[in-house]
PDB file of C-alpha atoms in Angstrom:
ATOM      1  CA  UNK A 365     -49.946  29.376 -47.991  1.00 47.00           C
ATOM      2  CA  UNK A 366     -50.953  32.566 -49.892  1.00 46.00           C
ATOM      3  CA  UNK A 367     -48.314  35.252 -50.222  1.00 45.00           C
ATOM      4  CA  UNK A 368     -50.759  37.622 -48.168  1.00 49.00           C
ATOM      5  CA  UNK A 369     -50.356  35.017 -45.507  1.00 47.00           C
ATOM      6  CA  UNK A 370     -46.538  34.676 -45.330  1.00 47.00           C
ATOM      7  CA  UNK A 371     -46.148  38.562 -45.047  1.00 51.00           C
ATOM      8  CA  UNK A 372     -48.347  38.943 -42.644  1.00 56.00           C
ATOM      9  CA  UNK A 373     -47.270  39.314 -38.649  1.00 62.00           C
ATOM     10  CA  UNK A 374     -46.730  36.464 -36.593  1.00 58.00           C
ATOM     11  CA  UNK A 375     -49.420  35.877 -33.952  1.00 65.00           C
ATOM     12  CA  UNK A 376     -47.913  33.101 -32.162  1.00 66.00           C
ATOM     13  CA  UNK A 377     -48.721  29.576 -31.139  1.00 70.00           C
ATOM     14  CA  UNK A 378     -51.564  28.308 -30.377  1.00 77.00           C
ATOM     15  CA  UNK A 379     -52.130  26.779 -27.038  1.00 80.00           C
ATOM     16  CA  UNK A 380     -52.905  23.442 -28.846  1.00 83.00           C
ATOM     17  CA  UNK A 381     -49.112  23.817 -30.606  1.00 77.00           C
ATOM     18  CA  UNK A 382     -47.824  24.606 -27.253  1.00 77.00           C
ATOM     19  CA  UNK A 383     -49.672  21.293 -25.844  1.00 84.00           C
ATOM     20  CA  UNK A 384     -48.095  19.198 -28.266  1.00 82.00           C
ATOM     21  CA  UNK A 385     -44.712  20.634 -28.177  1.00 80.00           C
ATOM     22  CA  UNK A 386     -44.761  19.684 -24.438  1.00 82.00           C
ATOM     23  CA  UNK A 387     -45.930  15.930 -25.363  1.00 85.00           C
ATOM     24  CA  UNK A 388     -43.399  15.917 -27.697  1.00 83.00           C
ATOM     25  CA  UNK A 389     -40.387  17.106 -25.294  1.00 80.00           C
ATOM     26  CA  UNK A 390     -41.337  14.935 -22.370  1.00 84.00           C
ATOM     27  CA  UNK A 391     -41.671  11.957 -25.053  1.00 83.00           C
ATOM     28  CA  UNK A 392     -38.078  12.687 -26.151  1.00 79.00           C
ATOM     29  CA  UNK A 393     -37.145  12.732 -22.638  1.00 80.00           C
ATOM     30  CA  UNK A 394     -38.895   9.370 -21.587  1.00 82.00           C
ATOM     31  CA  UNK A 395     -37.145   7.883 -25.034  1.00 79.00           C
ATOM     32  CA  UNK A 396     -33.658   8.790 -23.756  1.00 76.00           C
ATOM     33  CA  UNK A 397     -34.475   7.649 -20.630  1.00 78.00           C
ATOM     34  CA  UNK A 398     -34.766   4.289 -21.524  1.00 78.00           C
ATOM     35  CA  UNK A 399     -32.258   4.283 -23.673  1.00 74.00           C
ATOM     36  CA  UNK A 400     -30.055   5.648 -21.304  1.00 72.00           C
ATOM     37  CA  UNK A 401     -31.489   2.620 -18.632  1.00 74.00           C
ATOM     38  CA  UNK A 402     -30.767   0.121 -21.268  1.00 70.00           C
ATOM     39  CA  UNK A 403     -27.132   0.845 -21.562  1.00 64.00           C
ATOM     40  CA  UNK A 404     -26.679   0.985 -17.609  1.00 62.00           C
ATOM     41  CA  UNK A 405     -25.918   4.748 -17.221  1.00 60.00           C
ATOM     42  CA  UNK A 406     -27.231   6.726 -14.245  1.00 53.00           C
ATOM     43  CA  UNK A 407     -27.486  10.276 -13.582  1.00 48.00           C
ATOM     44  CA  UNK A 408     -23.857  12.504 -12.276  1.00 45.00           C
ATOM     45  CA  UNK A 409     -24.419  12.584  -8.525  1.00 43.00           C
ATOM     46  CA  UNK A 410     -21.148  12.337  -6.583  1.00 45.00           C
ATOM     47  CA  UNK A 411     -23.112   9.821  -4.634  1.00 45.00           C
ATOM     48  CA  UNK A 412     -21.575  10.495  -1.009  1.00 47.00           C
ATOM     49  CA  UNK A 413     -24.516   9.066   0.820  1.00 43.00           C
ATOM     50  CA  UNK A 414     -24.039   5.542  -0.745  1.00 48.00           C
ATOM     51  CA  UNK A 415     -19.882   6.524   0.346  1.00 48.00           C
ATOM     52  CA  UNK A 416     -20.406   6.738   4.165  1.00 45.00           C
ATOM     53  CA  UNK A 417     -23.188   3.933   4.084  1.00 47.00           C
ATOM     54  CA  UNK A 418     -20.102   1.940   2.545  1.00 49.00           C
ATOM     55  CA  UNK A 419     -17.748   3.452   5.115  1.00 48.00           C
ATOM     56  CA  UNK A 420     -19.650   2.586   7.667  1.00 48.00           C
ATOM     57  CA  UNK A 421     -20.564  -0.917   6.423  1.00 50.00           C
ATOM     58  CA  UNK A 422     -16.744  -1.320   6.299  1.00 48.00           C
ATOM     59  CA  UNK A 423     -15.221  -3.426   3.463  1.00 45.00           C
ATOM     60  CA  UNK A 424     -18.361  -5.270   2.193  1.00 46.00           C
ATOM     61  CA  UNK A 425     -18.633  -5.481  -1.779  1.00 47.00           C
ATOM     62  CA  UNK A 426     -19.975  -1.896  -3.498  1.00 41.00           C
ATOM     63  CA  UNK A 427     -22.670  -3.284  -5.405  1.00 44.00           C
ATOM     64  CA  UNK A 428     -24.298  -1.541  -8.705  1.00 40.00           C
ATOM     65  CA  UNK A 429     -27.447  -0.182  -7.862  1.00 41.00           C
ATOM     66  CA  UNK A 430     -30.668   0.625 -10.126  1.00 41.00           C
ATOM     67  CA  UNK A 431     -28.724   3.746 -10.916  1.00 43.00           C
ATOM     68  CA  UNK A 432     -26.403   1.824 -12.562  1.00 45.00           C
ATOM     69  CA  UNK A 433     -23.212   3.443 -10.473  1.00 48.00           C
ATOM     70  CA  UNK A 434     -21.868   1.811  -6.953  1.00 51.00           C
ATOM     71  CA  UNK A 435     -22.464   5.476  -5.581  1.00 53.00           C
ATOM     72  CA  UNK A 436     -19.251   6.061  -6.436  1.00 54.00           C
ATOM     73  CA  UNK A 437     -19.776   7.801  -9.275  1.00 55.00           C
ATOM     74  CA  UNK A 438     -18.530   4.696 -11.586  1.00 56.00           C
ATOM     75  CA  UNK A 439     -21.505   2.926 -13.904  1.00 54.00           C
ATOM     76  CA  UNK A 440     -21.232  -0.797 -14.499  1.00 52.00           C
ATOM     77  CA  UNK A 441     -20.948  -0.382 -18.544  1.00 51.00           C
ATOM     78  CA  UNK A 442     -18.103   1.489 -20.354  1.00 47.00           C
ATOM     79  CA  UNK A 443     -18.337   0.535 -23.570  1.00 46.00           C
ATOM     80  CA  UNK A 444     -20.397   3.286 -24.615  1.00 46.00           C
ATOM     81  CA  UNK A 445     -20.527   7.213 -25.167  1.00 43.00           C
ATOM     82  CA  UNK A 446     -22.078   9.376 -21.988  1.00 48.00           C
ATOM     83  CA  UNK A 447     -23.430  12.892 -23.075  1.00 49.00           C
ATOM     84  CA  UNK A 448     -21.202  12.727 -25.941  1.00 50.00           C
ATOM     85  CA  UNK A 449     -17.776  12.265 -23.925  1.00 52.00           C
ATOM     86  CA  UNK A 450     -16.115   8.680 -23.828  1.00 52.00           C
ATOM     87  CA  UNK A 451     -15.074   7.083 -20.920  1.00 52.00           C
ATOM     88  CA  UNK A 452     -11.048   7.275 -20.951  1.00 54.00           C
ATOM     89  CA  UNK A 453     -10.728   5.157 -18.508  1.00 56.00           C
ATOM     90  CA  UNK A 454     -11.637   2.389 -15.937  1.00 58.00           C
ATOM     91  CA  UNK A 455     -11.709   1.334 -12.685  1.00 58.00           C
ATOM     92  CA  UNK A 456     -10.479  -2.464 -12.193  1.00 58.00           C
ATOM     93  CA  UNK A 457     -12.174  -2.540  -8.762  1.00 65.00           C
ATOM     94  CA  UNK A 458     -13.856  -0.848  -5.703  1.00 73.00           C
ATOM     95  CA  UNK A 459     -12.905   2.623  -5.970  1.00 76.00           C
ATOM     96  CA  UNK A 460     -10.668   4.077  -2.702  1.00 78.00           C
ATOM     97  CA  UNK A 461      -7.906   2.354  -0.566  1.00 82.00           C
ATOM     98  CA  UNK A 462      -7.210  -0.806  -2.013  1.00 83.00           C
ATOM     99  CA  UNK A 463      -6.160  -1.953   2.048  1.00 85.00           C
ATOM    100  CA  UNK A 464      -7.942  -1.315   5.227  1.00 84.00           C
ATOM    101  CA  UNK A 465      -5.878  -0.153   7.559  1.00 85.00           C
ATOM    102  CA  UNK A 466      -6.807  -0.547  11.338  1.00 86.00           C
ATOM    103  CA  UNK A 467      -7.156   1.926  13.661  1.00 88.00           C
ATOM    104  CA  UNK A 468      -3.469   1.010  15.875  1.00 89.00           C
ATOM    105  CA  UNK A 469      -1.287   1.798  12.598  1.00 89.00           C
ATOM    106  CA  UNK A 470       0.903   4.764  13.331  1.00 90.00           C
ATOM    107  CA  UNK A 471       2.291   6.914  10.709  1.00 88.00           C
ATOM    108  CA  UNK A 472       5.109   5.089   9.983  1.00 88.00           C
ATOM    109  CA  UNK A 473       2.661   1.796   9.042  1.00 89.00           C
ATOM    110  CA  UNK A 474       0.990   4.438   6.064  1.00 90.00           C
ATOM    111  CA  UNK A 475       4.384   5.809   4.971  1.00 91.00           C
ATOM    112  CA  UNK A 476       5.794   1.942   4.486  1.00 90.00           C
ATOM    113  CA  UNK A 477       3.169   1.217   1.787  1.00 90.00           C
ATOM    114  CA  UNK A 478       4.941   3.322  -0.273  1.00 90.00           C
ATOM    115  CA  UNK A 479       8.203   3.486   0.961  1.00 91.00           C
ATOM    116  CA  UNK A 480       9.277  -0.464   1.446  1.00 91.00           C
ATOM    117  CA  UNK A 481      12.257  -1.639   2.577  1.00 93.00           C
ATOM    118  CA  UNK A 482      12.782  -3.323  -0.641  1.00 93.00           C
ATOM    119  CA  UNK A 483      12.923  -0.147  -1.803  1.00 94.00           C
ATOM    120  CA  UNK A 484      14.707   1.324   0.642  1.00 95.00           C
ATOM    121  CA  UNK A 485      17.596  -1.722   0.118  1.00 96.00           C
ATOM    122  CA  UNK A 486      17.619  -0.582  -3.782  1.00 95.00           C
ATOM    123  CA  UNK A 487      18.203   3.034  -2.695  1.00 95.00           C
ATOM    124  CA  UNK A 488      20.839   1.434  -0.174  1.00 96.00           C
ATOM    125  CA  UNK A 489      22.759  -0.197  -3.084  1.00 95.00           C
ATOM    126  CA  UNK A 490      22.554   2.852  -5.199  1.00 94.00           C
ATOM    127  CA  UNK A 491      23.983   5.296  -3.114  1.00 95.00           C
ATOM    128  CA  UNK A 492      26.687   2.455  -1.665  1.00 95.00           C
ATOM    129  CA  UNK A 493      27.795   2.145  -5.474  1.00 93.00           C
ATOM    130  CA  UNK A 494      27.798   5.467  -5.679  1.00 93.00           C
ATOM    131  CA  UNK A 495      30.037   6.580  -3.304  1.00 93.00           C
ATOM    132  CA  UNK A 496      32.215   4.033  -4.526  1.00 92.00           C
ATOM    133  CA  UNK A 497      32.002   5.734  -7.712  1.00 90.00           C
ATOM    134  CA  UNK A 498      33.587   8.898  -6.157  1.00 89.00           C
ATOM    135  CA  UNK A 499      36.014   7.324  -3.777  1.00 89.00           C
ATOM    136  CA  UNK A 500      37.893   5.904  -6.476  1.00 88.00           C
ATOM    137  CA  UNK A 501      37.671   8.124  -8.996  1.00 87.00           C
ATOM    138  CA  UNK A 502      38.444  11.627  -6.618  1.00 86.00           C
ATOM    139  CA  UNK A 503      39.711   9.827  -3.404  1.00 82.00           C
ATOM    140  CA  UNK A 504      41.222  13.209  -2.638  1.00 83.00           C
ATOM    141  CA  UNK A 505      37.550  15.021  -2.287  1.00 82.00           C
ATOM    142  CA  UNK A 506      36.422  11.912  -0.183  1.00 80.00           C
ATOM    143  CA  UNK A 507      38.908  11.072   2.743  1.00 80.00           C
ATOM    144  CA  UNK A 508      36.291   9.973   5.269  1.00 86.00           C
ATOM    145  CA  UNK A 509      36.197   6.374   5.583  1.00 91.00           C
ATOM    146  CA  UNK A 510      33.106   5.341   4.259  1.00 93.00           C
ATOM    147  CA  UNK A 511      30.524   2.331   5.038  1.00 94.00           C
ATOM    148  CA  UNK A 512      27.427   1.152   3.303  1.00 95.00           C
ATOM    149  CA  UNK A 513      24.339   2.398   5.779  1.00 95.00           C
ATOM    150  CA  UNK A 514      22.133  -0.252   7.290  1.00 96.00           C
ATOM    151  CA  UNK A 515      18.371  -0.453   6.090  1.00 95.00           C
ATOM    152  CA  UNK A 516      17.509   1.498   9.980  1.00 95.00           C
ATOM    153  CA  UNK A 517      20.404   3.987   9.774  1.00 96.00           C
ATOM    154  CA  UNK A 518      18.789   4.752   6.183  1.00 96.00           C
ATOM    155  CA  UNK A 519      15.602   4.980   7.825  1.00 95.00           C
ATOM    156  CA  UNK A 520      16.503   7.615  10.713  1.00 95.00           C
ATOM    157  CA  UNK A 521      18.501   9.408   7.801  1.00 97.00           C
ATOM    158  CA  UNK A 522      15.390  10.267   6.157  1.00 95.00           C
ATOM    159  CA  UNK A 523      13.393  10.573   9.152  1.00 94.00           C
ATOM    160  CA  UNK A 524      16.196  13.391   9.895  1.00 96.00           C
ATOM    161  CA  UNK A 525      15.368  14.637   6.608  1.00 94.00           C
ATOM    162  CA  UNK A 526      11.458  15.072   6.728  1.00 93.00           C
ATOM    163  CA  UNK A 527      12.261  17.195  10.108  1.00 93.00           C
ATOM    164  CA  UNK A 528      13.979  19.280   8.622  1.00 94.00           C
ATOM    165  CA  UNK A 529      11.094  20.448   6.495  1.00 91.00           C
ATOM    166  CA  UNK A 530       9.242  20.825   9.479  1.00 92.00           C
ATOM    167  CA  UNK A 531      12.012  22.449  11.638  1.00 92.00           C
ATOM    168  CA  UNK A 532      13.183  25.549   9.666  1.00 92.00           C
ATOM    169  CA  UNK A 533      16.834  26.340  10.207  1.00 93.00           C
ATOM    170  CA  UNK A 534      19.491  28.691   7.638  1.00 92.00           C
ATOM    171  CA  UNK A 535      21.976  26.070   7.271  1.00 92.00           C
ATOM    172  CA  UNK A 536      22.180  21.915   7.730  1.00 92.00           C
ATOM    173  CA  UNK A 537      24.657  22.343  10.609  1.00 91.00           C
ATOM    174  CA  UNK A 538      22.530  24.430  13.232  1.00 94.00           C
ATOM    175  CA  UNK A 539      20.224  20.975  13.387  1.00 95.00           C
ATOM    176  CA  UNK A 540      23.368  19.726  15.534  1.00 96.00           C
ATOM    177  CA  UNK A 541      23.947  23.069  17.132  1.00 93.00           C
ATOM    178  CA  UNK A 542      24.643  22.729  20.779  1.00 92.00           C
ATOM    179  CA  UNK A 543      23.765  26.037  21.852  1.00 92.00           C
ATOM    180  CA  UNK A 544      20.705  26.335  23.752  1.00 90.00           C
ATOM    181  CA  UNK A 545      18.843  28.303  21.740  1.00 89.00           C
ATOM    182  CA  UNK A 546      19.238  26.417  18.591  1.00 90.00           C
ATOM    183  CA  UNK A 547      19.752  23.283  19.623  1.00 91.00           C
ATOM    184  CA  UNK A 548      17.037  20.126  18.430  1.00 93.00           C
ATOM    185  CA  UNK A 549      18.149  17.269  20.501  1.00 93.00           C
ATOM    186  CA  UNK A 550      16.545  14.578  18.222  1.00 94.00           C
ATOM    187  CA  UNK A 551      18.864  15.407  15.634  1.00 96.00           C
ATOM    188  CA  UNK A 552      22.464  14.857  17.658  1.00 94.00           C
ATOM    189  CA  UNK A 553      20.740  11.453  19.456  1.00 95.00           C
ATOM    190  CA  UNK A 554      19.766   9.755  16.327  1.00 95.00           C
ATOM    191  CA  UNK A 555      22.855  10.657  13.878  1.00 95.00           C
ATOM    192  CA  UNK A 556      26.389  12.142  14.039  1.00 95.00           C
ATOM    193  CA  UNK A 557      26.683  15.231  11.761  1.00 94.00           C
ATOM    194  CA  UNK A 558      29.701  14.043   9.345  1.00 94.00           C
ATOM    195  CA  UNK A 559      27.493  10.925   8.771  1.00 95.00           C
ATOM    196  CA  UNK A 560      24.296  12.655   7.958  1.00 96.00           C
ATOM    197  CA  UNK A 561      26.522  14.824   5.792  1.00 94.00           C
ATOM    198  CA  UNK A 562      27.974  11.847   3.876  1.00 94.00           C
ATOM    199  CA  UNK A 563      24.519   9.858   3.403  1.00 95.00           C
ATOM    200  CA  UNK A 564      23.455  12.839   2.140  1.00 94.00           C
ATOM    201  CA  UNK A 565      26.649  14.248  -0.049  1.00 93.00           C
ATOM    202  CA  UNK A 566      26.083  10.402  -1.858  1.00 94.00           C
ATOM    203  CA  UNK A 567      22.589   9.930  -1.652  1.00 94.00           C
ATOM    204  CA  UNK A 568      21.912   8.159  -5.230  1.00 92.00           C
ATOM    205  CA  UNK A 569      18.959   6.548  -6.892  1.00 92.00           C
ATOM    206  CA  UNK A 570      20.436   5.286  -9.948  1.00 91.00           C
ATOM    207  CA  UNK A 571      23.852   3.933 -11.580  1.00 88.00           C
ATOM    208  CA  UNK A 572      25.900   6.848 -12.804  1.00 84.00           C
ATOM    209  CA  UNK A 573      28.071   4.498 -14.446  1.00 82.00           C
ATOM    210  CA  UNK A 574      25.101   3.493 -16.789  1.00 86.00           C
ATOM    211  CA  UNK A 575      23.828   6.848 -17.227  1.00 86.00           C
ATOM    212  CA  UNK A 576      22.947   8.101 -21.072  1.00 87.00           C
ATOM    213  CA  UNK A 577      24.919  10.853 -22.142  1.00 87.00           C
ATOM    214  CA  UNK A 578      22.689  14.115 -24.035  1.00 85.00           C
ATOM    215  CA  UNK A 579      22.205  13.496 -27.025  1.00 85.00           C
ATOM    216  CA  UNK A 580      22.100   9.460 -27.255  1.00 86.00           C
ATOM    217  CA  UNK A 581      19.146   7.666 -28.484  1.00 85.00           C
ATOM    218  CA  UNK A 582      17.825   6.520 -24.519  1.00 86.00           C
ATOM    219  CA  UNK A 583      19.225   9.918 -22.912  1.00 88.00           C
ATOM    220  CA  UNK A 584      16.478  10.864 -20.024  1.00 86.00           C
ATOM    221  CA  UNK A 585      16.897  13.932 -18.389  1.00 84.00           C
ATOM    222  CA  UNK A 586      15.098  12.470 -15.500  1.00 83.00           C
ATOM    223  CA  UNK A 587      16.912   9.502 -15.192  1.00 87.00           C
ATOM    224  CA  UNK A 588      18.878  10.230 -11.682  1.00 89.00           C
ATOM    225  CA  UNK A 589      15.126  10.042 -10.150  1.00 88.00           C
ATOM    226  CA  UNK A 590      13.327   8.283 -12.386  1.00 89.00           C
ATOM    227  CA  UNK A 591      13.419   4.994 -10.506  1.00 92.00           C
ATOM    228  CA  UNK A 592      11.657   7.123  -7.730  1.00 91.00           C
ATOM    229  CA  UNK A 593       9.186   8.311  -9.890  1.00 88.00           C
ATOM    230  CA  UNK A 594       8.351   4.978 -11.866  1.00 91.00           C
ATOM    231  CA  UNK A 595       8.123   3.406  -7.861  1.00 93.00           C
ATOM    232  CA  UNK A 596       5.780   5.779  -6.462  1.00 90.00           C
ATOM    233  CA  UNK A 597       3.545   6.158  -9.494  1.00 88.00           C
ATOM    234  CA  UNK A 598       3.093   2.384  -9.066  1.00 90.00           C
ATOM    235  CA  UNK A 599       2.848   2.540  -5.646  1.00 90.00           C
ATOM    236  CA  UNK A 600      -0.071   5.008  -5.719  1.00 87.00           C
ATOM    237  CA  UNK A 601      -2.168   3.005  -8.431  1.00 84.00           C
ATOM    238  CA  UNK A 602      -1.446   0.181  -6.141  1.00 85.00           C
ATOM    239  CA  UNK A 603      -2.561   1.273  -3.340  1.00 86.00           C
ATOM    240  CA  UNK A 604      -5.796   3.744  -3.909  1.00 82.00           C
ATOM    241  CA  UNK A 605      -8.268   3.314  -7.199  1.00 79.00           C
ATOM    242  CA  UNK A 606      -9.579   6.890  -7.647  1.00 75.00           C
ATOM    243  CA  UNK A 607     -13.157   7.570  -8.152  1.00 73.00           C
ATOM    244  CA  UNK A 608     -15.128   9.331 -11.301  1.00 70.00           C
ATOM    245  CA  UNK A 609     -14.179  12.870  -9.836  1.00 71.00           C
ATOM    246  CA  UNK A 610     -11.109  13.529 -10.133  1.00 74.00           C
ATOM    247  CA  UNK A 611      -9.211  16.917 -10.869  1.00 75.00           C
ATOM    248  CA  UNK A 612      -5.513  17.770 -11.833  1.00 75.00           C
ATOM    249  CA  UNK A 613      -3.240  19.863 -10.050  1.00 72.00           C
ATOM    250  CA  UNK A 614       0.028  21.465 -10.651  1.00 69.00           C
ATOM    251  CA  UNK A 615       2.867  22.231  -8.025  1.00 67.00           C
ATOM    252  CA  UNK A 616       6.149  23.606  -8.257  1.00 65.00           C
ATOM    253  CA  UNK A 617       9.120  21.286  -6.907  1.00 62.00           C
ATOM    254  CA  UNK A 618      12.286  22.988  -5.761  1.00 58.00           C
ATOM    255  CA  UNK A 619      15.558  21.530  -7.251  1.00 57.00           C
ATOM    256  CA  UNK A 620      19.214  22.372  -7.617  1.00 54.00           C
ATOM    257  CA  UNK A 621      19.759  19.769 -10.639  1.00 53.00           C
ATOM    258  CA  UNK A 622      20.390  20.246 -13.497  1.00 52.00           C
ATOM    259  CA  UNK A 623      17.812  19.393 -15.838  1.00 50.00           C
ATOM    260  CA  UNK A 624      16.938  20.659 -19.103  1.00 51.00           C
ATOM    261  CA  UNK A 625      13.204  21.110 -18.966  1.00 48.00           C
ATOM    262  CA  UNK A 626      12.880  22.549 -15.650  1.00 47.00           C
ATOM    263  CA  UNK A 627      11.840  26.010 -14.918  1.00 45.00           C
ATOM    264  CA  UNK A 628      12.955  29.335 -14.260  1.00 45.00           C
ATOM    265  CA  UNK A 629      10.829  30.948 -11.827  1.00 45.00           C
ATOM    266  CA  UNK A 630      10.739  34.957 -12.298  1.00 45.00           C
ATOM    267  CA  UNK A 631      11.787  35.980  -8.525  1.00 44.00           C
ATOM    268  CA  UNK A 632      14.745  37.904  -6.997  1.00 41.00           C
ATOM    269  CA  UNK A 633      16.036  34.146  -6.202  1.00 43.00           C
ATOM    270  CA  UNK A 634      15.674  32.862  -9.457  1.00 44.00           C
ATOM    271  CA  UNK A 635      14.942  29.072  -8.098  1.00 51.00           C
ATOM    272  CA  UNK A 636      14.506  26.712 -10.366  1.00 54.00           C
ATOM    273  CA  UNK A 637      11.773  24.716 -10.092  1.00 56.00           C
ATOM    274  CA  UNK A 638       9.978  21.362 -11.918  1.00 59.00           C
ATOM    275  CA  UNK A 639       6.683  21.322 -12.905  1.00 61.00           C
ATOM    276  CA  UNK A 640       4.911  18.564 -11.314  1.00 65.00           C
ATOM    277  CA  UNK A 641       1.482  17.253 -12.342  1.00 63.00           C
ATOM    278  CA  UNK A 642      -0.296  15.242 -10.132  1.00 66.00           C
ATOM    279  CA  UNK A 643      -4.141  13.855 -10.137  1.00 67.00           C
ATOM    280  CA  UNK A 644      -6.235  14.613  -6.735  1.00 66.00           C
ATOM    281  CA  UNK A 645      -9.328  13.425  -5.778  1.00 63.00           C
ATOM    282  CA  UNK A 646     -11.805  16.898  -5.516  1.00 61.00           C
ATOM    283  CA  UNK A 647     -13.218  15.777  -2.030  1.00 59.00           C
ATOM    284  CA  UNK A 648     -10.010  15.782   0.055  1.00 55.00           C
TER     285      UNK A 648
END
């Protein structure tokens, strides 16, 4: 090309360029495609048609379609890169509740999956051993005889409990109130006062007496709850396989503890709060 050529104005493309630029594109396209087919990947769709055809199928085996998901957003192969991005993770199954559940389970029957009484016996033990703890090391702070509560009275004592949340009141005693405008019969008909008090004043869901001082190589500042935590985060991959969606979500978790990494909210109360993180599926 001349130099008279290169400095001269640019006319634009011909519509033969612009033919073959389109050939060219859509051959790139059909290229990846394949590719793309080879390796079993599919396109993003949430895929909630193929979810209530499977709801309604009830629990038959999600199969992979031509797609190369089970509509659930998953695809069969995960060995390889997807628009750049690697797959962190995978699901070991059918994605959603890893148990059907039948239409006479009450509440209670969905709060038990998590909640056990296995559980519920280790929380038992804990809190027995902990009141223990106190009784014979400041028997002058606990003078009411105590006994070690029974896997049902441990049961209505957090029944009591979730209640509460639900049933505002100023103070713990008005739930036993007897005056007529405060008073919540369920409360005085399933526990006495002094023992919900006591449950409650030794509540425990670890040793003390093994506890890791601050500063020691295995101290955990969470370690009064982390049984708790380490059960229920088990529980929950146990019991529901999320699918490809998913989102995180942050919430704010009164406590009275003391605990080194919590936070100090910036209100005329000056709660202080944990930060907890949890993973929620987009659609609920």
């Amino acid at each position: 090309m001349s130099s008279d050529e290169s400095d001269g104005d640019f006319e634009g493309f011909s519509e033969t360029d612009v033919i073959n630029a389109e050939q060219e594109v859509l051959a790139a396209e059909e290229r990846l495609r394949v590719i793309l087919s080879e390796q079993g990947i599919g396109d993003d769709s949430d895929g909630d048609l193929n979810e209530s055809e499977n709801e309604d199928e009830g629990e038959e085996e999600v199969h992979i379609d031509e797609r190369g998901d089970g509509g659930d957003g998953w695809h069969s192969r995960f060995d390889i890169y997807e628009r750049g991005l690697p797959h962190l993770f995978t699901p070991r199954g059918n994605t959603g509740p890893s148990r059907v559940m039948g239409a006479e389970k009450e509440v209670l029957d969905f709060w038990q999956l998590y909640m056990g009484d296995q559980f519920l016996e280790f929380l038992i033990n804990q809190t027995d051993s902990y009141a223990n703890y106190n009784i014979q090391h400041r028997p002058n702070h606990n003078k009411m005889p105590w006994s070690i509560p029974t896997l049902p009275e441990i049961k209505a004592f957090l029944g009591l409990t979730y209640q509460m949340g639900i049933n505002r009141k100023p103070s713990t005693k008005l739930y036993w109130s007897t005056d007529p405008v405060m008073v919540t019969p369920i409360f005085s008909s399933t526990m006495t006062r002094d023992r919900y008090t006591q449950i409650l004043r030794y509540l425990h869901f670890s040793n003390v007496a093994n506890e890791p001082r601050q500063g020691e190589p295995n101290y955990d500042p969470l370690y009064k709850i982390k049984p708790v935590v380490n059960h229920l985060n088990n529980k929950f991959g146990l019991e529901y396989i999320p699918k490809r969606n998913i989102t995180i979500d942050e919430c704010m978790v009164y406590n009275c503890a003391s605990i080194e990494h919590q936070l100090e909210m910036q209100c005329d109360l000056k709660d202080r709060c944990s930060l907890v993180v949890s993973t929620c599926w987009p659609h609920t």
